[in-house]
Amino acid sequence: MAKKRPQTTATRPQLSDEEIPVVGAREPCPCGSGRRYKACHGRAASHAATELVHRPFEGLPGEGDWVALRELVPAATVELPLKGGLPEGVPSVTLATVLPMAWPALRRDDGSVLLGLQNDTASGDISRDLADTLQRALAAEPGTPVQGRRAPADSPRLQDLLDPEGSFEPVVHDGFEFWVQDAENATPDVTASLERANAAAIPTVKLTGVDSAYWCETPEKNHLRWVMPYAEEQLLDALARLHAAGRSGLGEGTRLVGSFRAHGLTVPVWDLPSGVGAEDVEKPAAEFAERLATALASDAPLTPDERRARGGLTNRQVTLS
């Protein structure tokens, strides 16, 4: 019997992970493994697109305000400076809490861009989704809204597009009139959306004496919601020390009632009497910031009273994102 000749196979060029193109989920993976893309390199791409980024705004100027505008503030805008300046034909880029018709972004007739912050996002990284929307808005035709989509896993994030040395200074509005440049000529859909949004907006004011603190008015009582940049465990210990000592309030009739978790940061919340306005808590908030700094610096073990206070604060945490 004749000997079988050895079979030879052509050697495929080896591609790095970065060079593997994206193909359909059921197609053979371009790396040559013989497996379907979804079971090979597509698995990593899918994971990258869905993995939750717990602090999507970390590294941006005003991280606490990004969180507040995403979760707490009804109507606000911020001018966004881009790395390398604005493209030709784009006079401004403005972040807005909400846009009419829940558009992710809008390229206005004059070429300016509005980027919506409070929209649902398709991946686990809000920063990447927003950056993708922003890039598409910059390239859109004037007068065109931009729809949402899942951003490619290798696309840039806001941290790659925005000027890291730029300021982030929110302007809080009483309503959403900033949506329209010419209210008299707005379409019926936009006008109806504006009326609904204004009716639902809770009066909100940003404090000027401390960072990322927002007063809001509700029918029964007012509140102060303060986004803080400290590590959660360290902050809860410090708040517990102050709470146990009776020093966690912001004046007579006020009370620290709990906190939110939002995008990797903790947001303590105070109940305020209905007659206490934003200007009334400016000084107490600044004084509280000094007390908190002292408490944060302590590394002493918590006393039994402080541990009980911490347990109470922990039980009254609500996760927003």
PDB file of C-alpha atoms in Angstrom:
ATOM      1  CA  MET A   1       0.000   0.000   0.000  1.00  0.00           C
ATOM      2  CA  ALA A   2       1.337   3.359  -0.959  1.00  0.00           C
ATOM      3  CA  LYS A   3       2.178   5.696   1.832  1.00  0.00           C
ATOM      4  CA  LYS A   4      -0.118   8.662   2.296  1.00  0.00           C
ATOM      5  CA  ARG A   5       1.502  11.921   1.532  1.00  0.00           C
ATOM      6  CA  PRO A   6       1.506  14.299   4.493  1.00  0.00           C
ATOM      7  CA  GLN A   7      -1.134  16.985   4.268  1.00  0.00           C
ATOM      8  CA  THR A   8       0.080  20.543   4.349  1.00  0.00           C
ATOM      9  CA  THR A   9      -1.964  23.561   5.320  1.00  0.00           C
ATOM     10  CA  ALA A  10      -1.340  27.133   4.437  1.00  0.00           C
ATOM     11  CA  THR A  11      -0.269  29.254   7.336  1.00  0.00           C
ATOM     12  CA  ARG A  12      -2.611  32.144   7.949  1.00  0.00           C
ATOM     13  CA  PRO A  13      -1.026  35.463   8.871  1.00  0.00           C
ATOM     14  CA  GLN A  14      -1.273  36.058  12.584  1.00  0.00           C
ATOM     15  CA  LEU A  15      -3.380  39.099  13.438  1.00  0.00           C
ATOM     16  CA  SER A  16      -3.234  40.982  16.707  1.00  0.00           C
ATOM     17  CA  ASP A  17      -6.477  41.484  18.626  1.00  0.00           C
ATOM     18  CA  GLU A  18      -6.529  45.088  17.500  1.00  0.00           C
ATOM     19  CA  GLU A  19      -6.387  44.031  13.841  1.00  0.00           C
ATOM     20  CA  ILE A  20      -9.345  41.609  13.983  1.00  0.00           C
ATOM     21  CA  PRO A  21     -12.177  43.272  12.011  1.00  0.00           C
ATOM     22  CA  VAL A  22     -15.775  43.170  13.232  1.00  0.00           C
ATOM     23  CA  VAL A  23     -18.000  40.757  11.283  1.00  0.00           C
ATOM     24  CA  GLY A  24     -21.425  39.214  11.755  1.00  0.00           C
ATOM     25  CA  ALA A  25     -21.903  37.193  14.932  1.00  0.00           C
ATOM     26  CA  ARG A  26     -22.450  33.902  13.038  1.00  0.00           C
ATOM     27  CA  GLU A  27     -19.663  34.400  10.495  1.00  0.00           C
ATOM     28  CA  PRO A  28     -16.253  32.692  10.849  1.00  0.00           C
ATOM     29  CA  CYS A  29     -13.927  34.714  13.027  1.00  0.00           C
ATOM     30  CA  PRO A  30     -11.355  36.565  10.865  1.00  0.00           C
ATOM     31  CA  CYS A  31      -8.572  35.356  13.169  1.00  0.00           C
ATOM     32  CA  GLY A  32      -8.738  31.923  11.479  1.00  0.00           C
ATOM     33  CA  SER A  33      -9.650  29.911  14.558  1.00  0.00           C
ATOM     34  CA  GLY A  34     -12.501  28.180  12.743  1.00  0.00           C
ATOM     35  CA  ARG A  35     -15.024  29.328  15.325  1.00  0.00           C
ATOM     36  CA  ARG A  36     -17.870  31.741  14.801  1.00  0.00           C
ATOM     37  CA  TYR A  37     -17.062  35.361  15.543  1.00  0.00           C
ATOM     38  CA  LYS A  38     -19.500  35.537  18.488  1.00  0.00           C
ATOM     39  CA  ALA A  39     -17.728  32.598  20.161  1.00  0.00           C
ATOM     40  CA  CYS A  40     -14.237  33.923  19.502  1.00  0.00           C
ATOM     41  CA  HIS A  41     -13.085  37.549  19.270  1.00  0.00           C
ATOM     42  CA  GLY A  42     -16.693  38.760  19.190  1.00  0.00           C
ATOM     43  CA  ARG A  43     -17.080  37.606  22.776  1.00  0.00           C
ATOM     44  CA  ALA A  44     -14.492  40.102  24.011  1.00  0.00           C
ATOM     45  CA  ALA A  45     -15.993  42.855  21.866  1.00  0.00           C
ATOM     46  CA  SER A  46     -19.453  42.138  23.242  1.00  0.00           C
ATOM     47  CA  HIS A  47     -18.146  42.119  26.803  1.00  0.00           C
ATOM     48  CA  ALA A  48     -16.373  45.437  26.262  1.00  0.00           C
ATOM     49  CA  ALA A  49     -19.594  46.955  24.953  1.00  0.00           C
ATOM     50  CA  THR A  50     -21.747  45.774  27.864  1.00  0.00           C
ATOM     51  CA  GLU A  51     -19.361  45.884  30.832  1.00  0.00           C
ATOM     52  CA  LEU A  52     -20.593  48.470  33.327  1.00  0.00           C
ATOM     53  CA  VAL A  53     -18.257  51.386  33.971  1.00  0.00           C
ATOM     54  CA  HIS A  54     -19.066  52.394  37.543  1.00  0.00           C
ATOM     55  CA  ARG A  55     -17.536  55.889  37.325  1.00  0.00           C
ATOM     56  CA  PRO A  56     -18.112  56.918  33.703  1.00  0.00           C
ATOM     57  CA  PHE A  57     -17.359  60.603  34.379  1.00  0.00           C
ATOM     58  CA  GLU A  58     -14.157  60.051  36.342  1.00  0.00           C
ATOM     59  CA  GLY A  59     -11.361  62.276  35.090  1.00  0.00           C
ATOM     60  CA  LEU A  60     -13.667  64.890  33.620  1.00  0.00           C
ATOM     61  CA  PRO A  61     -13.733  68.391  35.141  1.00  0.00           C
ATOM     62  CA  GLY A  62     -16.759  68.632  37.435  1.00  0.00           C
ATOM     63  CA  GLU A  63     -17.392  64.891  37.892  1.00  0.00           C
ATOM     64  CA  GLY A  64     -19.855  65.562  40.717  1.00  0.00           C
ATOM     65  CA  ASP A  65     -21.840  67.980  38.563  1.00  0.00           C
ATOM     66  CA  TRP A  66     -21.930  65.470  35.699  1.00  0.00           C
ATOM     67  CA  VAL A  67     -23.532  62.995  38.111  1.00  0.00           C
ATOM     68  CA  ALA A  68     -25.973  65.599  39.432  1.00  0.00           C
ATOM     69  CA  LEU A  69     -27.073  66.666  35.955  1.00  0.00           C
ATOM     70  CA  ARG A  70     -27.449  63.040  34.884  1.00  0.00           C
ATOM     71  CA  GLU A  71     -29.578  61.967  37.864  1.00  0.00           C
ATOM     72  CA  LEU A  72     -30.874  64.883  39.948  1.00  0.00           C
ATOM     73  CA  VAL A  73     -31.264  68.164  38.076  1.00  0.00           C
ATOM     74  CA  PRO A  74     -34.265  68.665  35.753  1.00  0.00           C
ATOM     75  CA  ALA A  75     -33.136  71.555  33.551  1.00  0.00           C
ATOM     76  CA  ALA A  76     -29.527  72.681  33.142  1.00  0.00           C
ATOM     77  CA  THR A  77     -26.954  73.380  30.442  1.00  0.00           C
ATOM     78  CA  VAL A  78     -23.157  73.507  30.296  1.00  0.00           C
ATOM     79  CA  GLU A  79     -20.884  74.756  27.534  1.00  0.00           C
ATOM     80  CA  LEU A  80     -18.419  71.981  26.622  1.00  0.00           C
ATOM     81  CA  PRO A  81     -14.898  72.847  25.425  1.00  0.00           C
ATOM     82  CA  LEU A  82     -13.430  70.319  22.971  1.00  0.00           C
ATOM     83  CA  LYS A  83      -9.814  69.261  22.637  1.00  0.00           C
ATOM     84  CA  GLY A  84      -8.319  71.266  19.804  1.00  0.00           C
ATOM     85  CA  GLY A  85     -11.245  73.682  19.741  1.00  0.00           C
ATOM     86  CA  LEU A  86     -14.568  73.598  17.918  1.00  0.00           C
ATOM     87  CA  PRO A  87     -14.786  72.292  14.318  1.00  0.00           C
ATOM     88  CA  GLU A  88     -15.488  74.744  11.533  1.00  0.00           C
ATOM     89  CA  GLY A  89     -19.193  75.507  11.290  1.00  0.00           C
ATOM     90  CA  VAL A  90     -19.913  74.541  14.920  1.00  0.00           C
ATOM     91  CA  PRO A  91     -20.247  77.731  17.006  1.00  0.00           C
ATOM     92  CA  SER A  92     -20.832  75.879  20.294  1.00  0.00           C
ATOM     93  CA  VAL A  93     -21.344  72.504  21.954  1.00  0.00           C
ATOM     94  CA  THR A  94     -23.757  72.508  24.873  1.00  0.00           C
ATOM     95  CA  LEU A  95     -24.567  69.689  27.265  1.00  0.00           C
ATOM     96  CA  ALA A  96     -28.242  69.666  28.299  1.00  0.00           C
ATOM     97  CA  THR A  97     -29.947  67.525  30.897  1.00  0.00           C
ATOM     98  CA  VAL A  98     -32.836  66.713  28.532  1.00  0.00           C
ATOM     99  CA  LEU A  99     -33.661  67.549  24.914  1.00  0.00           C
ATOM    100  CA  PRO A 100     -37.074  67.761  23.228  1.00  0.00           C
ATOM    101  CA  MET A 101     -38.571  64.447  22.104  1.00  0.00           C
ATOM    102  CA  ALA A 102     -35.849  62.766  24.223  1.00  0.00           C
ATOM    103  CA  TRP A 103     -33.353  63.225  21.373  1.00  0.00           C
ATOM    104  CA  PRO A 104     -29.829  62.101  22.290  1.00  0.00           C
ATOM    105  CA  ALA A 105     -28.435  65.121  20.437  1.00  0.00           C
ATOM    106  CA  LEU A 106     -29.427  67.896  18.059  1.00  0.00           C
ATOM    107  CA  ARG A 107     -27.482  69.821  15.434  1.00  0.00           C
ATOM    108  CA  ARG A 108     -29.281  73.144  15.328  1.00  0.00           C
ATOM    109  CA  ASP A 109     -29.937  75.196  12.218  1.00  0.00           C
ATOM    110  CA  ASP A 110     -27.018  77.480  13.070  1.00  0.00           C
ATOM    111  CA  GLY A 111     -24.647  74.514  13.355  1.00  0.00           C
ATOM    112  CA  SER A 112     -24.438  74.473  17.153  1.00  0.00           C
ATOM    113  CA  VAL A 113     -24.777  71.144  18.952  1.00  0.00           C
ATOM    114  CA  LEU A 114     -26.931  70.193  21.935  1.00  0.00           C
ATOM    115  CA  LEU A 115     -26.001  66.918  23.648  1.00  0.00           C
ATOM    116  CA  GLY A 116     -28.589  65.271  25.924  1.00  0.00           C
ATOM    117  CA  LEU A 117     -27.340  63.693  29.155  1.00  0.00           C
ATOM    118  CA  GLN A 118     -30.355  61.947  30.673  1.00  0.00           C
ATOM    119  CA  ASN A 119     -31.092  59.561  27.801  1.00  0.00           C
ATOM    120  CA  ASP A 120     -30.968  55.783  28.065  1.00  0.00           C
ATOM    121  CA  THR A 121     -27.655  54.390  26.823  1.00  0.00           C
ATOM    122  CA  ALA A 122     -27.099  51.135  24.968  1.00  0.00           C
ATOM    123  CA  SER A 123     -23.827  50.006  26.530  1.00  0.00           C
ATOM    124  CA  GLY A 124     -22.355  49.886  29.994  1.00  0.00           C
ATOM    125  CA  ASP A 125     -20.245  52.996  29.461  1.00  0.00           C
ATOM    126  CA  ILE A 126     -22.241  56.232  29.423  1.00  0.00           C
ATOM    127  CA  SER A 127     -19.113  58.203  28.571  1.00  0.00           C
ATOM    128  CA  ARG A 128     -18.463  56.184  25.420  1.00  0.00           C
ATOM    129  CA  ASP A 129     -22.097  56.368  24.282  1.00  0.00           C
ATOM    130  CA  LEU A 130     -22.213  60.131  24.816  1.00  0.00           C
ATOM    131  CA  ALA A 131     -18.933  60.619  22.977  1.00  0.00           C
ATOM    132  CA  ASP A 132     -20.241  58.591  20.031  1.00  0.00           C
ATOM    133  CA  THR A 133     -23.427  60.672  19.956  1.00  0.00           C
ATOM    134  CA  LEU A 134     -21.388  63.881  20.141  1.00  0.00           C
ATOM    135  CA  GLN A 135     -19.159  62.882  17.243  1.00  0.00           C
ATOM    136  CA  ARG A 136     -22.154  62.039  15.074  1.00  0.00           C
ATOM    137  CA  ALA A 137     -23.840  65.325  16.026  1.00  0.00           C
ATOM    138  CA  LEU A 138     -20.752  67.297  15.007  1.00  0.00           C
ATOM    139  CA  ALA A 139     -20.932  65.666  11.581  1.00  0.00           C
ATOM    140  CA  ALA A 140     -24.736  65.857  11.172  1.00  0.00           C
ATOM    141  CA  GLU A 141     -26.482  68.237   8.837  1.00  0.00           C
ATOM    142  CA  PRO A 142     -27.719  71.437  10.542  1.00  0.00           C
ATOM    143  CA  GLY A 143     -31.302  71.113  11.716  1.00  0.00           C
ATOM    144  CA  THR A 144     -30.950  67.365  12.315  1.00  0.00           C
ATOM    145  CA  PRO A 145     -31.588  65.364  15.511  1.00  0.00           C
ATOM    146  CA  VAL A 146     -29.217  62.474  16.236  1.00  0.00           C
ATOM    147  CA  GLN A 147     -30.561  59.098  17.328  1.00  0.00           C
ATOM    148  CA  GLY A 148     -28.949  56.846  19.911  1.00  0.00           C
ATOM    149  CA  ARG A 149     -27.047  53.632  19.254  1.00  0.00           C
ATOM    150  CA  ARG A 150     -24.551  51.380  20.973  1.00  0.00           C
ATOM    151  CA  ALA A 151     -21.126  52.894  20.525  1.00  0.00           C
ATOM    152  CA  PRO A 152     -18.381  50.669  19.068  1.00  0.00           C
ATOM    153  CA  ALA A 153     -16.254  49.158  21.829  1.00  0.00           C
ATOM    154  CA  ASP A 154     -13.099  50.848  20.534  1.00  0.00           C
ATOM    155  CA  SER A 155     -14.624  54.288  20.038  1.00  0.00           C
ATOM    156  CA  PRO A 156     -13.430  57.297  22.075  1.00  0.00           C
ATOM    157  CA  ARG A 157     -14.928  58.383  25.378  1.00  0.00           C
ATOM    158  CA  LEU A 158     -15.799  61.883  26.573  1.00  0.00           C
ATOM    159  CA  GLN A 159     -12.423  61.967  28.310  1.00  0.00           C
ATOM    160  CA  ASP A 160     -10.828  61.683  24.862  1.00  0.00           C
ATOM    161  CA  LEU A 161     -12.901  64.444  23.252  1.00  0.00           C
ATOM    162  CA  LEU A 162     -13.300  67.142  25.915  1.00  0.00           C
ATOM    163  CA  ASP A 163     -10.604  69.588  26.986  1.00  0.00           C
ATOM    164  CA  PRO A 164      -9.299  68.306  30.363  1.00  0.00           C
ATOM    165  CA  GLU A 165      -8.290  71.849  31.296  1.00  0.00           C
ATOM    166  CA  GLY A 166     -11.691  73.305  30.435  1.00  0.00           C
ATOM    167  CA  SER A 167     -14.215  74.424  33.019  1.00  0.00           C
ATOM    168  CA  PHE A 168     -17.536  72.737  33.741  1.00  0.00           C
ATOM    169  CA  GLU A 169     -19.989  75.341  34.989  1.00  0.00           C
ATOM    170  CA  PRO A 170     -23.648  74.252  34.952  1.00  0.00           C
ATOM    171  CA  VAL A 171     -26.380  76.832  34.472  1.00  0.00           C
ATOM    172  CA  VAL A 172     -29.607  75.672  36.123  1.00  0.00           C
ATOM    173  CA  HIS A 173     -32.814  76.826  34.413  1.00  0.00           C
ATOM    174  CA  ASP A 174     -36.376  77.231  35.681  1.00  0.00           C
ATOM    175  CA  GLY A 175     -37.673  75.462  32.566  1.00  0.00           C
ATOM    176  CA  PHE A 176     -36.663  74.136  29.178  1.00  0.00           C
ATOM    177  CA  GLU A 177     -36.988  77.247  27.031  1.00  0.00           C
ATOM    178  CA  PHE A 178     -33.318  76.793  26.091  1.00  0.00           C
ATOM    179  CA  TRP A 179     -34.525  74.038  23.750  1.00  0.00           C
ATOM    180  CA  VAL A 180     -35.770  76.458  21.137  1.00  0.00           C
ATOM    181  CA  GLN A 181     -34.055  79.433  19.587  1.00  0.00           C
ATOM    182  CA  ASP A 182     -37.335  80.711  18.146  1.00  0.00           C
ATOM    183  CA  ALA A 183     -40.269  79.628  20.330  1.00  0.00           C
ATOM    184  CA  GLU A 184     -42.859  81.204  18.035  1.00  0.00           C
ATOM    185  CA  ASN A 185     -41.805  78.979  15.126  1.00  0.00           C
ATOM    186  CA  ALA A 186     -41.308  75.740  17.077  1.00  0.00           C
ATOM    187  CA  THR A 187     -43.087  72.672  15.718  1.00  0.00           C
ATOM    188  CA  PRO A 188     -46.241  71.486  17.537  1.00  0.00           C
ATOM    189  CA  ASP A 189     -44.422  68.350  18.753  1.00  0.00           C
ATOM    190  CA  VAL A 190     -41.592  70.381  20.269  1.00  0.00           C
ATOM    191  CA  THR A 191     -44.025  72.871  21.826  1.00  0.00           C
ATOM    192  CA  ALA A 192     -46.041  70.053  23.415  1.00  0.00           C
ATOM    193  CA  SER A 193     -42.868  68.384  24.684  1.00  0.00           C
ATOM    194  CA  LEU A 194     -41.700  71.711  26.154  1.00  0.00           C
ATOM    195  CA  GLU A 195     -45.005  72.215  27.993  1.00  0.00           C
ATOM    196  CA  ARG A 196     -44.891  68.697  29.471  1.00  0.00           C
ATOM    197  CA  ALA A 197     -41.281  69.081  30.581  1.00  0.00           C
ATOM    198  CA  ASN A 198     -41.880  72.471  32.212  1.00  0.00           C
ATOM    199  CA  ALA A 199     -44.891  71.130  34.112  1.00  0.00           C
ATOM    200  CA  ALA A 200     -42.828  68.272  35.568  1.00  0.00           C
ATOM    201  CA  ALA A 201     -39.673  70.241  36.448  1.00  0.00           C
ATOM    202  CA  ILE A 202     -38.883  70.571  40.160  1.00  0.00           C
ATOM    203  CA  PRO A 203     -37.442  73.995  41.111  1.00  0.00           C
ATOM    204  CA  THR A 204     -33.701  73.470  41.608  1.00  0.00           C
ATOM    205  CA  VAL A 205     -30.794  75.758  42.521  1.00  0.00           C
ATOM    206  CA  LYS A 206     -27.054  75.031  42.532  1.00  0.00           C
ATOM    207  CA  LEU A 207     -25.262  76.238  45.649  1.00  0.00           C
ATOM    208  CA  THR A 208     -22.372  78.611  45.017  1.00  0.00           C
ATOM    209  CA  GLY A 209     -20.304  78.083  48.183  1.00  0.00           C
ATOM    210  CA  VAL A 210     -19.632  74.340  47.832  1.00  0.00           C
ATOM    211  CA  ASP A 211     -19.168  72.015  44.894  1.00  0.00           C
ATOM    212  CA  SER A 212     -21.915  69.858  43.347  1.00  0.00           C
ATOM    213  CA  ALA A 213     -24.663  70.638  45.890  1.00  0.00           C
ATOM    214  CA  TYR A 214     -28.225  71.235  44.663  1.00  0.00           C
ATOM    215  CA  TRP A 215     -31.232  72.557  46.563  1.00  0.00           C
ATOM    216  CA  CYS A 216     -34.652  71.529  45.314  1.00  0.00           C
ATOM    217  CA  GLU A 217     -38.222  72.369  46.287  1.00  0.00           C
ATOM    218  CA  THR A 218     -41.024  69.818  46.590  1.00  0.00           C
ATOM    219  CA  PRO A 219     -44.620  70.326  47.778  1.00  0.00           C
ATOM    220  CA  GLU A 220     -44.014  68.856  51.253  1.00  0.00           C
ATOM    221  CA  LYS A 221     -40.412  69.799  52.062  1.00  0.00           C
ATOM    222  CA  ASN A 222     -37.225  70.990  50.443  1.00  0.00           C
ATOM    223  CA  HIS A 223     -34.034  69.005  50.053  1.00  0.00           C
ATOM    224  CA  LEU A 224     -30.315  69.429  49.585  1.00  0.00           C
ATOM    225  CA  ARG A 225     -28.609  66.740  47.504  1.00  0.00           C
ATOM    226  CA  TRP A 226     -24.836  66.962  47.517  1.00  0.00           C
ATOM    227  CA  VAL A 227     -22.639  64.824  45.230  1.00  0.00           C
ATOM    228  CA  MET A 228     -19.372  64.122  47.050  1.00  0.00           C
ATOM    229  CA  PRO A 229     -16.092  62.898  45.519  1.00  0.00           C
ATOM    230  CA  TYR A 230     -14.857  60.803  48.460  1.00  0.00           C
ATOM    231  CA  ALA A 231     -14.559  57.021  48.686  1.00  0.00           C
ATOM    232  CA  GLU A 232     -17.895  55.651  49.893  1.00  0.00           C
ATOM    233  CA  GLU A 233     -16.662  53.781  52.983  1.00  0.00           C
ATOM    234  CA  GLN A 234     -14.565  56.729  54.146  1.00  0.00           C
ATOM    235  CA  LEU A 235     -17.445  59.143  53.589  1.00  0.00           C
ATOM    236  CA  LEU A 236     -19.965  56.966  55.456  1.00  0.00           C
ATOM    237  CA  ASP A 237     -17.596  56.733  58.417  1.00  0.00           C
ATOM    238  CA  ALA A 238     -17.204  60.511  58.463  1.00  0.00           C
ATOM    239  CA  LEU A 239     -20.943  61.125  58.169  1.00  0.00           C
ATOM    240  CA  ALA A 240     -21.558  58.621  60.960  1.00  0.00           C
ATOM    241  CA  ARG A 241     -19.125  60.447  63.253  1.00  0.00           C
ATOM    242  CA  LEU A 242     -20.944  63.722  62.651  1.00  0.00           C
ATOM    243  CA  HIS A 243     -24.401  62.148  62.883  1.00  0.00           C
ATOM    244  CA  ALA A 244     -23.638  60.481  66.224  1.00  0.00           C
ATOM    245  CA  ALA A 245     -22.331  63.788  67.555  1.00  0.00           C
ATOM    246  CA  GLY A 246     -25.466  65.649  66.437  1.00  0.00           C
ATOM    247  CA  ARG A 247     -23.457  67.708  63.943  1.00  0.00           C
ATOM    248  CA  SER A 248     -24.737  66.361  60.626  1.00  0.00           C
ATOM    249  CA  GLY A 249     -27.531  68.901  60.124  1.00  0.00           C
ATOM    250  CA  LEU A 250     -27.578  72.133  58.165  1.00  0.00           C
ATOM    251  CA  GLY A 251     -29.412  74.253  60.695  1.00  0.00           C
ATOM    252  CA  GLU A 252     -32.593  74.119  62.725  1.00  0.00           C
ATOM    253  CA  GLY A 253     -35.198  71.712  61.421  1.00  0.00           C
ATOM    254  CA  THR A 254     -32.834  70.101  58.920  1.00  0.00           C
ATOM    255  CA  ARG A 255     -31.861  66.426  58.934  1.00  0.00           C
ATOM    256  CA  LEU A 256     -29.447  64.144  57.117  1.00  0.00           C
ATOM    257  CA  VAL A 257     -31.808  61.392  55.990  1.00  0.00           C
ATOM    258  CA  GLY A 258     -29.677  59.115  53.816  1.00  0.00           C
ATOM    259  CA  SER A 259     -27.855  59.063  50.521  1.00  0.00           C
ATOM    260  CA  PHE A 260     -27.938  58.003  46.901  1.00  0.00           C
ATOM    261  CA  ARG A 261     -25.330  56.012  45.034  1.00  0.00           C
ATOM    262  CA  ALA A 262     -24.885  57.290  41.508  1.00  0.00           C
ATOM    263  CA  HIS A 263     -22.160  56.534  38.965  1.00  0.00           C
ATOM    264  CA  GLY A 264     -19.605  55.573  41.597  1.00  0.00           C
ATOM    265  CA  LEU A 265     -20.178  58.562  43.877  1.00  0.00           C
ATOM    266  CA  THR A 266     -22.219  59.019  47.052  1.00  0.00           C
ATOM    267  CA  VAL A 267     -24.872  61.732  47.318  1.00  0.00           C
ATOM    268  CA  PRO A 268     -25.925  62.598  50.891  1.00  0.00           C
ATOM    269  CA  VAL A 269     -29.468  64.003  51.147  1.00  0.00           C
ATOM    270  CA  TRP A 270     -30.869  66.401  53.725  1.00  0.00           C
ATOM    271  CA  ASP A 271     -34.510  67.188  54.431  1.00  0.00           C
ATOM    272  CA  LEU A 272     -35.111  70.923  54.843  1.00  0.00           C
ATOM    273  CA  PRO A 273     -38.183  72.752  56.114  1.00  0.00           C
ATOM    274  CA  SER A 274     -40.342  74.066  53.275  1.00  0.00           C
ATOM    275  CA  GLY A 275     -39.442  77.657  54.156  1.00  0.00           C
ATOM    276  CA  VAL A 276     -35.680  77.070  53.814  1.00  0.00           C
ATOM    277  CA  GLY A 277     -34.414  78.252  50.433  1.00  0.00           C
ATOM    278  CA  ALA A 278     -31.118  77.736  48.656  1.00  0.00           C
ATOM    279  CA  GLU A 279     -29.659  80.967  49.990  1.00  0.00           C
ATOM    280  CA  ASP A 280     -30.507  79.874  53.550  1.00  0.00           C
ATOM    281  CA  VAL A 281     -28.274  76.792  53.342  1.00  0.00           C
ATOM    282  CA  GLU A 282     -25.255  78.381  51.688  1.00  0.00           C
ATOM    283  CA  LYS A 283     -23.522  79.236  54.971  1.00  0.00           C
ATOM    284  CA  PRO A 284     -24.573  76.056  56.843  1.00  0.00           C
ATOM    285  CA  ALA A 285     -23.332  73.946  53.910  1.00  0.00           C
ATOM    286  CA  ALA A 286     -19.948  75.678  53.906  1.00  0.00           C
ATOM    287  CA  GLU A 287     -19.684  75.120  57.679  1.00  0.00           C
ATOM    288  CA  PHE A 288     -20.664  71.475  57.254  1.00  0.00           C
ATOM    289  CA  ALA A 289     -17.916  71.042  54.637  1.00  0.00           C
ATOM    290  CA  GLU A 290     -15.357  72.099  57.265  1.00  0.00           C
ATOM    291  CA  ARG A 291     -16.754  69.655  59.836  1.00  0.00           C
ATOM    292  CA  LEU A 292     -16.761  66.896  57.236  1.00  0.00           C
ATOM    293  CA  ALA A 293     -13.123  67.540  56.314  1.00  0.00           C
ATOM    294  CA  THR A 294     -12.144  67.066  59.958  1.00  0.00           C
ATOM    295  CA  ALA A 295     -14.188  63.865  60.224  1.00  0.00           C
ATOM    296  CA  LEU A 296     -12.701  62.500  57.003  1.00  0.00           C
ATOM    297  CA  ALA A 297      -9.202  63.007  58.418  1.00  0.00           C
ATOM    298  CA  SER A 298      -9.900  60.831  61.478  1.00  0.00           C
ATOM    299  CA  ASP A 299      -8.757  57.212  61.392  1.00  0.00           C
ATOM    300  CA  ALA A 300      -9.971  56.343  64.904  1.00  0.00           C
ATOM    301  CA  PRO A 301     -12.219  53.265  65.182  1.00  0.00           C
ATOM    302  CA  LEU A 302     -15.925  54.088  65.230  1.00  0.00           C
ATOM    303  CA  THR A 303     -17.554  54.128  68.655  1.00  0.00           C
ATOM    304  CA  PRO A 304     -20.686  52.028  69.270  1.00  0.00           C
ATOM    305  CA  ASP A 305     -22.876  55.102  68.745  1.00  0.00           C
ATOM    306  CA  GLU A 306     -21.051  55.921  65.522  1.00  0.00           C
ATOM    307  CA  ARG A 307     -21.431  52.336  64.282  1.00  0.00           C
ATOM    308  CA  ARG A 308     -25.177  52.506  64.930  1.00  0.00           C
ATOM    309  CA  ALA A 309     -25.351  55.833  63.094  1.00  0.00           C
ATOM    310  CA  ARG A 310     -23.432  54.320  60.188  1.00  0.00           C
ATOM    311  CA  GLY A 311     -25.784  51.376  60.045  1.00  0.00           C
ATOM    312  CA  GLY A 312     -28.752  53.713  59.887  1.00  0.00           C
ATOM    313  CA  LEU A 313     -27.197  55.723  57.050  1.00  0.00           C
ATOM    314  CA  THR A 314     -26.291  52.563  55.143  1.00  0.00           C
ATOM    315  CA  ASN A 315     -29.841  51.241  55.454  1.00  0.00           C
ATOM    316  CA  ARG A 316     -31.148  54.451  53.922  1.00  0.00           C
ATOM    317  CA  GLN A 317     -28.994  54.324  50.808  1.00  0.00           C
ATOM    318  CA  VAL A 318     -30.675  54.165  47.413  1.00  0.00           C
ATOM    319  CA  THR A 319     -28.750  53.205  44.273  1.00  0.00           C
ATOM    320  CA  LEU A 320     -29.690  55.313  41.261  1.00  0.00           C
ATOM    321  CA  SER A 321     -27.240  53.757  38.812  1.00  0.00           C
TER     322      SER A 321
END
